[in-house]
Each structure stands twice: as structure tokens, then as C-alpha cells.
Amino acid sequence: MRQMIVKGMGMYVPGTVLTNQELEAMGINANADWIYQNLGIRERRIAEQHEYTSDLAAEAGKRAVKQAGLDQEDIDLIIMATFTPDRLVPHSAALVKQKIGANQASCLDIRAGCAGFSYGMMNAYYTLQAEEDINNVLVIGADTYSKVTNWQDRSACSSVGDGAGAFVLQVLNEEDNASHSIFINGIMHHEVMENIEHGTLPVHYGRIKEGAVSVYTSNGRYLYEQLAKGIPRLVNRLLRRIKWDIRDVDLFIFPQTNSNLIRELAVSLGISQEKAYMAMEKFGYTSNACLPIAVNEAVQEGVLRSGARVVMVGAGAGTYYCATAIRWGEIL
């Protein structure tokens, strides 16, 4: 069995900041304090009109490749998770390949709601087991919510932000004695979603269905209840599989949807609030980018250190879940 390590990381967020106060001034029927108290968000980043998902993804990808000490042409496979692609065809991974100059890479997109980055990690892991010629995989999560959001719909626009995060995942050289971040295992799960009236609705190959909206809408309460029940079950299944005691896990990174959900998950799992990391205060909810952005922030803040055991959980409408475990090491 080939072991997989996190060799490099990168993130990118646009320069434009939209604060809660500015959002309140847009007349969305929510004040700045309410947003922070209920969602844990003070501000979010918004892509410029000329910036698209592949642009954010390419910048995060280049930073991850650089940190990994690789050249772009060392990348064998690009896996891109997004639900806000620039276009249907060519797909986003192909655009990123062109923009970063990863000329040798195969590429594919993953659509698994907001759990796509975690699904991408699992796909990278399985690909490295099956394909001996693939050694370096660039997994990117990126979304530009702002381009599909109705900015007068409080339930949709209060939390969203734009951003991208990336990991370079590599086969471990067994002769290398360095302290690497080793991927332990993961588990995927899908539950039938009873309420399918919300989402990004629906562009029919250039023709918008009569009476439908073509922007992101959200039934936040329904999804909150789904994730509050589903995530603890999945975490416990993963820990049983890898034989980790929950008390020995140093950090949990859950979907960065809102602070109330993360606090509730900590209570349900019986862990301290300090172990449930939050990064949404500065970035909002960035969907497929939220997990790699949170990991980058945790490392920069010194919260995630070498030797730590970390569990990352991706989840989103659909309803998709994926939990992964990593024994963290040094990122060179």
C-alpha cells in the first residue's frame, strides 16, 4: 500500500473585502452583529468582475506546488472541486492546468456539493494506489459564490465568500526519514436529500427554465439539521476504522458554514470547543475551499503543529459527506 503525504499547501482569496456593516447597508434585513453572533463571520472576500473560479484556483495551486518544492510539470494529476465553474466545458481543472503550466498533468473536476475537496483527497488516494505512474496530485477546492448569489436573499448571502485552497499530495518515499503529514484514511457517505428545492437552479444549456432562478438559494435550517446529525456519525465511523480514540484527536476541521453548527458538533462529539477550529470569521463560507483554507490558517496560527492528529470533514447539500484523517508533520 502506497502512503500519501501532504507535500505542500496554498490558498488564495481575492483582495476585495465585504464587511458585515457593508452587507447590512445593502438592505438585506440582517444587521452586522446578528451575522457575527449567529454565523461567526465578520467579513468575506469577493472576486472582481474579471476574476473567475479557475483564476483563484490557479493561484492557490501555484502556491501549493511552490511550497512542495516541485515544478508545475512534476504534477501528474489535477483534481478540481467546485460547484461554480467558469463554464461547463472545458472543465475547471483543464483551465487550471493551462494557467499554471502543468503540461504533463491529467485533470478532472469533482462535483460533490461542498464536500468536493474531501472527495478529491479520497480520489487522489485511490488513484495513487492504482496508478504507479502517478506520484504528485494537485487537489484544489475553489468557488466564487458571489457570482451566483442573490445579494438581497439574507439566507443565501450572509455567509458566502470567494476563495481557493490547494494541497499537493505525493507518494511517500519510504527512504525519506523526514516528518511528513501522512494521510491515514478516509470515509465517504451519501444520504438522499429529501428537500431538493434549493441549490443553484437551473441553467438548461443556455436557456433558463421559466419561473426559476439561476442563482444560489439555500434552505439553511434543513441543511444545518442534516449536518448536525450526519457529521458526528461519520466521524465516529472513521475513528473506529482507523482505531483512533476521539480523545487523542488534536484538531477537527468541520465545514466552515457557521459557528453555531461547529459548536453544536463539538458538543455532540464530546470534544472541547478549542479542538473545533474556525476560520470563517475573515473569509465567510467558501464552500469547496473552506477546508484547505482552514488548514492553511491553522498552520499559520500555530494551532496545527507537527505530530498532531487532525480530522477534516467535508459536507454539503446533496447530501454528501467525507471525513479524512491526517497525522500532521512538517510542510517544507
Coordinates of C-alpha atoms in Angstrom, one line a residue:
M1 CA 0.0 0.0 0.0
R2 CA 1.5 3.3 -1.1
Q3 CA 1.3 6.0 1.6
M4 CA 0.2 9.5 0.7
I5 CA 1.5 12.7 2.2
V6 CA 0.6 16.4 2.1
K7 CA 3.7 17.8 0.5
G8 CA 2.6 21.4 0.0
M9 CA -0.3 23.8 0.6
G10 CA -1.6 27.0 -0.8
M11 CA -4.5 29.3 -0.6
Y12 CA -5.8 32.4 -2.3
V13 CA -8.6 34.9 -1.6
P14 CA -9.5 38.0 -3.6
G15 CA -8.4 41.4 -2.4
T16 CA -11.9 42.9 -2.1
V17 CA -13.3 42.7 1.4
L18 CA -17.1 42.9 2.1
T19 CA -17.8 43.5 5.8
N20 CA -21.0 42.8 7.7
Q21 CA -21.5 46.5 8.0
E22 CA -21.3 46.9 4.2
L23 CA -23.7 43.9 3.8
E24 CA -26.1 45.5 6.2
A25 CA -26.1 48.7 4.3
M26 CA -27.2 46.8 1.2
G27 CA -30.6 46.3 2.9
I28 CA -30.6 42.5 3.4
N29 CA -32.7 42.6 6.6
A30 CA -29.9 41.5 8.9
N31 CA -27.6 43.6 11.0
A32 CA -23.9 43.2 11.3
D33 CA -24.0 42.0 14.9
W34 CA -26.6 39.3 14.1
I35 CA -24.5 37.9 11.3
Y36 CA -21.4 37.6 13.6
Q37 CA -23.3 36.2 16.6
N38 CA -25.1 33.6 14.5
L39 CA -22.6 32.8 11.8
G40 CA -19.2 33.7 13.3
I41 CA -18.4 35.8 10.3
R42 CA -17.2 39.4 10.3
E43 CA -16.2 39.8 6.6
R44 CA -15.8 37.8 3.4
R45 CA -13.7 38.2 0.2
I46 CA -15.4 38.9 -3.1
A47 CA -13.9 38.2 -6.6
E48 CA -13.6 41.1 -9.0
Q49 CA -15.8 41.0 -12.1
H50 CA -12.8 39.7 -14.2
E51 CA -11.8 37.0 -11.6
Y52 CA -13.3 33.6 -12.0
T53 CA -13.1 30.3 -10.1
S54 CA -10.2 29.0 -12.2
D55 CA -8.2 32.2 -11.6
L56 CA -8.4 31.8 -7.8
A57 CA -7.7 28.0 -8.1
A58 CA -4.7 28.6 -10.3
E59 CA -3.1 31.0 -7.8
A60 CA -3.7 28.6 -4.9
G61 CA -2.4 25.7 -6.9
K62 CA 0.8 27.6 -7.9
R63 CA 1.5 28.4 -4.2
A64 CA 1.0 24.7 -3.2
V65 CA 3.3 23.5 -5.9
K66 CA 6.0 26.0 -4.9
Q67 CA 5.7 25.1 -1.2
A68 CA 6.1 21.4 -2.2
G69 CA 9.4 22.2 -3.9
L70 CA 8.1 21.0 -7.3
D71 CA 7.9 22.4 -10.8
Q72 CA 4.5 22.6 -12.4
E73 CA 5.5 19.8 -14.9
D74 CA 6.0 17.5 -11.9
I75 CA 2.2 17.4 -11.3
D76 CA 0.7 14.2 -12.7
L77 CA -2.9 14.8 -11.9
I78 CA -5.1 17.8 -11.1
I79 CA -8.4 17.3 -9.3
M80 CA -10.6 20.3 -9.0
A81 CA -13.6 20.6 -6.7
T82 CA -16.1 23.4 -7.4
F83 CA -19.7 24.0 -8.0
T84 CA -19.2 27.4 -9.5
P85 CA -17.1 26.5 -12.6
D86 CA -16.2 29.2 -15.2
R87 CA -18.1 27.2 -17.8
L88 CA -19.4 23.7 -18.3
V89 CA -16.7 22.8 -20.9
P90 CA -13.8 22.9 -20.8
H91 CA -13.9 21.9 -17.1
S92 CA -12.1 23.9 -14.4
A93 CA -9.2 21.5 -13.9
A94 CA -8.3 21.9 -17.6
L95 CA -8.3 25.7 -17.3
V96 CA -6.1 25.5 -14.2
K97 CA -3.7 23.1 -16.0
Q98 CA -3.3 25.7 -18.7
K99 CA -3.0 28.7 -16.4
I100 CA -0.3 27.1 -14.2
G101 CA 1.6 25.3 -17.0
A102 CA 1.2 21.8 -15.6
N103 CA 1.6 20.4 -19.1
Q104 CA 2.1 16.7 -18.1
A105 CA -1.0 16.5 -15.9
S106 CA -4.2 14.7 -16.4
C107 CA -7.2 16.5 -15.0
L108 CA -10.7 16.1 -13.8
D109 CA -13.4 18.0 -11.9
I110 CA -15.4 16.7 -8.9
R111 CA -18.9 17.9 -8.0
A112 CA -20.0 16.7 -4.6
G113 CA -21.7 19.7 -3.2
C114 CA -19.4 21.5 -0.7
A115 CA -17.7 18.2 0.2
G116 CA -15.7 18.2 -3.1
F117 CA -12.3 18.9 -1.6
S118 CA -12.5 15.9 0.7
Y119 CA -13.8 13.7 -2.1
G120 CA -10.8 15.0 -4.1
M121 CA -8.4 13.8 -1.5
M122 CA -10.0 10.4 -1.4
N123 CA -9.9 10.2 -5.2
A124 CA -6.2 11.2 -5.1
Y125 CA -5.5 8.4 -2.5
Y126 CA -7.2 5.7 -4.6
T127 CA -5.5 6.9 -7.8
L128 CA -2.1 6.7 -6.2
Q129 CA -2.8 3.1 -5.2
A130 CA -4.0 2.1 -8.7
E131 CA -1.6 4.1 -10.9
E132 CA 2.1 3.6 -10.3
D133 CA 3.0 6.3 -12.9
I134 CA 1.1 9.0 -10.8
N135 CA 3.1 10.3 -7.9
N136 CA 2.1 14.0 -7.5
V137 CA -1.5 15.1 -7.3
L138 CA -2.7 18.7 -7.0
V139 CA -6.1 18.8 -5.3
I140 CA -7.9 22.2 -5.4
G141 CA -11.1 23.4 -3.9
A142 CA -12.4 26.8 -5.2
D143 CA -15.6 28.6 -5.5
T144 CA -16.9 32.1 -6.4
Y145 CA -20.2 32.1 -4.6
S146 CA -20.5 35.9 -5.2
K147 CA -21.2 35.3 -8.9
V148 CA -24.2 33.1 -8.3
T149 CA -25.7 34.7 -5.2
N150 CA -28.8 36.8 -4.8
W151 CA -27.4 39.7 -2.7
Q152 CA -30.9 40.5 -1.5
D153 CA -31.5 37.0 -0.1
R154 CA -30.3 37.0 3.5
S155 CA -30.3 33.2 3.9
A156 CA -28.0 32.9 0.9
C157 CA -25.7 35.9 1.0
S158 CA -25.0 36.4 4.7
S159 CA -22.3 33.7 4.9
V160 CA -20.8 33.3 1.5
G161 CA -17.3 34.3 0.3
D162 CA -14.9 33.5 -2.5
G163 CA -11.6 31.7 -2.2
A164 CA -9.4 28.8 -3.2
G165 CA -7.2 26.3 -1.3
A166 CA -4.9 23.5 -2.6
F167 CA -2.9 20.5 -1.4
V168 CA -0.1 18.8 -3.3
L169 CA -0.5 15.1 -2.4
Q170 CA 2.5 12.9 -3.0
V171 CA 3.5 9.3 -2.7
L172 CA 5.8 8.8 0.4
N173 CA 9.3 7.8 -0.3
E174 CA 10.0 5.2 2.3
E175 CA 13.7 6.1 2.4
D176 CA 12.7 9.6 3.4
N177 CA 13.0 10.0 7.2
A178 CA 11.5 13.5 7.4
S179 CA 8.4 14.1 9.5
H180 CA 5.7 14.3 6.8
S181 CA 2.0 14.9 7.0
I182 CA 0.7 11.4 6.3
F183 CA -2.8 10.7 5.1
I184 CA -4.2 7.9 7.3
N185 CA -7.6 7.1 5.7
G186 CA -10.9 8.5 4.9
I187 CA -14.6 7.5 4.5
M188 CA -17.3 8.8 2.1
H189 CA -21.0 8.8 2.6
H190 CA -24.1 10.0 0.8
E191 CA -27.6 10.4 2.1
V192 CA -30.7 11.0 -0.1
M193 CA -31.7 14.7 0.3
E194 CA -35.4 15.0 1.0
N195 CA -35.6 18.7 0.1
I196 CA -34.2 19.4 -3.4
E197 CA -35.9 22.7 -4.0
H198 CA -32.7 24.7 -3.2
G199 CA -29.3 24.9 -4.7
T200 CA -28.0 26.6 -7.8
L201 CA -31.1 26.5 -10.1
P202 CA -31.1 25.6 -13.1
V203 CA -29.5 26.8 -16.3
H204 CA -30.6 24.4 -19.1
Y205 CA -27.8 24.7 -21.6
G206 CA -28.1 28.4 -22.1
R207 CA -31.9 28.6 -21.5
I208 CA -33.2 29.5 -18.0
K209 CA -36.2 27.5 -17.1
E210 CA -39.3 29.6 -16.9
G211 CA -40.1 30.8 -13.4
A212 CA -36.8 29.5 -12.0
V213 CA -33.9 31.5 -10.6
S214 CA -30.4 31.0 -11.9
V215 CA -28.7 31.9 -8.7
Y216 CA -27.7 30.1 -5.5
T217 CA -30.5 29.7 -2.9
S218 CA -30.3 27.9 0.4
N219 CA -32.6 26.2 2.9
G220 CA -30.1 26.7 5.7
R221 CA -32.2 25.3 8.6
Y222 CA -32.7 22.0 6.8
L223 CA -29.1 21.6 5.8
Y224 CA -28.0 22.6 9.4
E225 CA -30.1 19.8 10.8
Q226 CA -28.8 17.3 8.3
L227 CA -25.2 18.1 9.0
A228 CA -25.6 18.2 12.8
K229 CA -26.8 14.6 12.7
G230 CA -24.7 13.2 9.9
I231 CA -21.2 14.6 10.7
P232 CA -20.9 13.0 14.2
R233 CA -22.0 9.6 12.8
L234 CA -19.4 9.8 10.0
V235 CA -16.6 11.0 12.4
N236 CA -17.2 8.1 14.7
R237 CA -17.2 5.6 11.8
L238 CA -13.9 6.9 10.6
L239 CA -12.3 6.8 14.1
R240 CA -13.5 3.2 14.5
R241 CA -12.0 2.3 11.2
I242 CA -8.5 3.8 11.9
K243 CA -8.6 2.8 15.6
W244 CA -8.2 6.4 16.9
D245 CA -9.7 7.4 20.2
I246 CA -11.6 10.6 19.8
R247 CA -9.7 12.0 22.9
D248 CA -6.4 11.6 21.0
V249 CA -7.5 13.8 18.1
D250 CA -5.9 17.2 18.4
L251 CA -7.9 19.2 15.9
F252 CA -11.2 18.8 14.0
I253 CA -11.9 20.9 10.9
F254 CA -15.5 20.9 10.1
P255 CA -17.4 22.6 7.2
Q256 CA -16.9 26.3 7.9
T257 CA -20.6 27.1 7.4
N258 CA -21.3 28.9 10.7
S259 CA -20.0 29.0 14.2
N260 CA -23.2 27.7 15.8
L261 CA -23.1 24.4 13.8
I262 CA -19.4 23.9 14.7
R263 CA -20.1 24.5 18.4
E264 CA -23.0 22.0 18.3
L265 CA -20.8 19.4 16.6
A266 CA -18.2 19.7 19.3
V267 CA -20.9 19.1 22.0
S268 CA -22.3 16.1 20.1
L269 CA -18.9 14.5 19.8
G270 CA -17.9 15.3 23.4
I271 CA -14.8 17.3 22.4
S272 CA -13.7 20.7 23.7
Q273 CA -14.6 23.8 21.7
E274 CA -10.9 24.6 21.3
K275 CA -10.4 21.4 19.2
A276 CA -13.1 22.6 16.7
Y277 CA -11.2 25.1 14.6
M278 CA -12.9 28.0 13.0
A279 CA -11.6 30.2 10.1
M280 CA -14.8 31.7 8.8
E281 CA -14.5 35.0 10.7
K282 CA -12.3 36.5 8.0
F283 CA -13.4 34.6 4.9
G284 CA -17.0 33.6 5.3
Y285 CA -18.1 30.2 3.9
T286 CA -16.1 29.4 0.8
S287 CA -17.6 26.1 0.1
N288 CA -15.1 23.7 -1.5
A289 CA -12.2 26.0 -0.5
C290 CA -13.2 26.2 3.2
L291 CA -11.2 23.1 4.4
P292 CA -7.8 23.8 2.8
I293 CA -8.2 27.5 3.7
A294 CA -8.8 26.5 7.3
V295 CA -5.8 24.1 7.4
N296 CA -3.6 26.9 6.0
E297 CA -4.8 29.3 8.6
A298 CA -4.4 26.7 11.4
V299 CA -0.8 26.1 10.4
Q300 CA 0.0 29.8 10.1
E301 CA -1.5 30.5 13.6
G302 CA 0.4 27.6 15.1
V303 CA -2.8 25.8 16.0
L304 CA -1.9 22.8 13.8
R305 CA 1.6 21.6 14.6
S306 CA 3.8 18.6 13.7
G307 CA 2.7 15.4 15.4
A308 CA -0.9 16.4 15.7
R309 CA -3.8 14.2 14.7
V310 CA -6.3 16.0 12.6
V311 CA -9.7 15.0 11.2
M312 CA -11.2 17.0 8.3
V313 CA -14.9 16.7 7.4
G314 CA -16.4 17.9 4.2
A315 CA -20.1 18.0 3.8
G316 CA -22.7 19.8 1.7
A317 CA -26.1 19.7 0.0
G318 CA -26.8 16.6 -1.8
T319 CA -26.3 15.3 1.0
Y320 CA -22.5 14.5 0.7
Y321 CA -20.1 13.7 3.5
C322 CA -16.5 12.8 3.5
A323 CA -14.1 12.6 6.5
T324 CA -10.4 12.2 6.3
A325 CA -7.7 11.7 8.9
I326 CA -4.1 13.0 8.7
R327 CA -1.2 12.7 11.1
W328 CA 0.3 16.1 10.7
G329 CA 4.1 16.7 10.1
E330 CA 6.4 19.3 8.7
I331 CA 5.4 21.1 5.5
L332 CA 8.7 22.1 3.9

